[in-house]
Every structure is written in C-alpha cells, then in structure tokens.
Amino acid sequence: MLYSKITALAVAILPLFVTARFYYPATTNVRLYNEPNYDGEIQDPYIHRCTDLDPPLKHNLGSAQIKRGHYCDIYRHAGCNGYEGRVYDGNWPDLLRYDPLSVYCDILSRE
C-alpha cells in the first residue's frame, strides 16, 4: 500500500522535473573576482538569469574568467538595468572600468 502511494507520487511529480527550466550557478563556466588578475573575493553568477552582485563585487568588478561558449552582460543597476557592456568567453584580467551592480550570464547561441 505504501509502495503504491510512493510510486503514484513519483509519477505525478516526474513531469514537473522533466519540463522545468533549471537555473544553476555557473561555478565551472563563469567566475567573477573583485580584484584585477583573478584575485580577491569570488562570485559565481547564475546562467540564464540576472545575478545581483554581492559585496565586495558591487561597484568593484575586477576581473572575470568565462568559459568557451558563454558571455556576461554587465549592468550598472540592480536587476540588470542600465547596460554597460558585454564580456565574451575568455580571460578578462581588468574590468575596473565598469561600475556594476548586476550581471546576466548566458550561453552563446549557435547562429
């Protein structure tokens, strides 16, 4: 009896997991630093959604390492408002010219 209830629950929940769009930290794809040359505090932003920067990266984005096939848009206001620029895949040792509060990172489309 208990087995059949557990099975029914699993079958009912399974479609939610199959169709859900997952947002995940980009720990292996994008890494942001508050100091130039990949030094200092680290923040790993999300992919497919806006990430508000945590202190000490707020107003102090020093450098970024972005894996191939990814990019990040940099915004001067929270909630990804006030576009400042885009950084593509690669190593960006000095991003101090930007004054960001948020970033939007995603996967480059294959067009």
Coordinates of C-alpha atoms in Angstrom, one line a residue:
M1 CA 0.0 0.0 0.0
L2 CA 2.7 2.5 1.0
Y3 CA 4.8 1.4 -2.1
S4 CA 1.9 2.2 -4.4
K5 CA 1.4 5.7 -2.8
I6 CA 5.1 6.5 -3.2
T7 CA 5.0 5.3 -6.8
A8 CA 1.9 7.4 -7.6
L9 CA 3.5 10.4 -6.0
A10 CA 6.7 9.9 -8.0
V11 CA 4.8 9.5 -11.3
A12 CA 2.8 12.7 -10.5
I13 CA 5.9 14.8 -9.8
L14 CA 8.1 13.5 -12.6
P15 CA 6.7 15.7 -15.4
L16 CA 7.5 18.8 -13.3
F17 CA 11.2 17.8 -13.2
V18 CA 11.3 16.9 -16.9
T19 CA 9.7 20.2 -18.1
A20 CA 11.2 22.6 -15.5
R21 CA 13.9 25.0 -16.6
F22 CA 16.7 24.9 -14.1
Y23 CA 18.8 27.9 -13.0
Y24 CA 22.1 26.8 -11.7
P25 CA 25.2 28.6 -10.5
A26 CA 27.9 28.7 -13.2
T27 CA 30.6 27.6 -10.9
T28 CA 32.5 25.9 -13.8
N29 CA 31.5 28.4 -16.5
V30 CA 31.8 31.9 -15.2
R31 CA 33.8 33.2 -12.2
L32 CA 34.0 36.9 -11.2
Y33 CA 36.6 38.5 -9.0
N34 CA 36.7 41.8 -7.2
E35 CA 40.4 42.4 -7.9
P36 CA 42.2 42.5 -11.3
N37 CA 44.2 39.5 -12.4
Y38 CA 41.8 37.0 -10.9
D39 CA 42.4 37.8 -7.3
G40 CA 40.3 38.6 -4.2
E41 CA 36.7 37.6 -3.5
I42 CA 34.9 35.4 -5.9
Q43 CA 31.3 35.2 -7.1
D44 CA 29.9 32.6 -9.4
P45 CA 26.8 34.1 -11.2
Y46 CA 23.8 32.1 -12.4
I47 CA 23.3 31.2 -16.0
H48 CA 20.0 32.2 -17.8
R49 CA 19.1 34.8 -15.2
C50 CA 20.2 38.1 -13.7
T51 CA 22.6 38.0 -10.7
D52 CA 22.9 40.9 -8.4
L53 CA 26.5 41.2 -7.3
D54 CA 27.4 40.7 -3.6
P55 CA 29.8 42.9 -1.7
P56 CA 32.7 43.4 -2.3
L57 CA 32.0 42.9 -6.1
K58 CA 29.3 45.6 -6.1
H59 CA 30.8 48.6 -7.9
N60 CA 34.1 46.7 -7.9
L61 CA 34.2 44.1 -10.6
G62 CA 37.9 43.5 -11.1
S63 CA 38.2 40.5 -13.5
A64 CA 36.4 37.5 -14.9
Q65 CA 37.1 34.1 -16.3
I66 CA 34.4 33.0 -18.8
K67 CA 34.5 29.5 -20.3
R68 CA 34.1 29.0 -24.0
G69 CA 30.6 29.4 -25.3
H70 CA 29.4 31.8 -22.6
Y71 CA 29.1 35.5 -22.1
C72 CA 28.1 38.0 -19.4
D73 CA 26.3 41.4 -19.8
I74 CA 27.3 43.9 -17.2
Y75 CA 24.7 46.3 -15.7
R76 CA 25.2 49.4 -13.6
H77 CA 22.0 48.9 -11.6
A78 CA 20.5 46.0 -9.7
G79 CA 18.0 43.8 -11.6
C80 CA 20.1 44.0 -14.8
N81 CA 19.1 47.6 -15.6
G82 CA 21.5 50.1 -17.2
Y83 CA 23.5 48.1 -19.7
E84 CA 27.2 48.9 -19.5
G85 CA 28.9 46.2 -21.7
R86 CA 29.4 42.6 -22.6
V87 CA 32.3 40.3 -22.0
Y88 CA 32.6 37.2 -24.1
D89 CA 34.3 33.9 -23.3
G90 CA 38.0 34.1 -22.3
N91 CA 40.0 35.7 -19.6
W92 CA 39.4 39.4 -18.7
P93 CA 42.1 40.4 -16.2
D94 CA 41.0 44.1 -15.8
L95 CA 37.3 45.1 -15.7
L96 CA 37.7 48.0 -13.3
R97 CA 36.3 50.5 -15.9
Y98 CA 32.8 49.1 -15.2
D99 CA 30.8 50.1 -12.2
P100 CA 28.3 47.2 -12.0
L101 CA 25.6 46.1 -9.6
S102 CA 24.4 43.1 -11.6
V103 CA 25.3 40.7 -14.4
Y104 CA 23.4 38.5 -16.8
C105 CA 25.4 35.5 -17.9
D106 CA 24.2 33.0 -20.6
I107 CA 25.3 30.6 -23.3
L108 CA 26.1 32.0 -26.7
S109 CA 23.6 30.9 -29.3
R110 CA 24.8 29.0 -32.4
E111 CA 23.6 31.2 -35.2

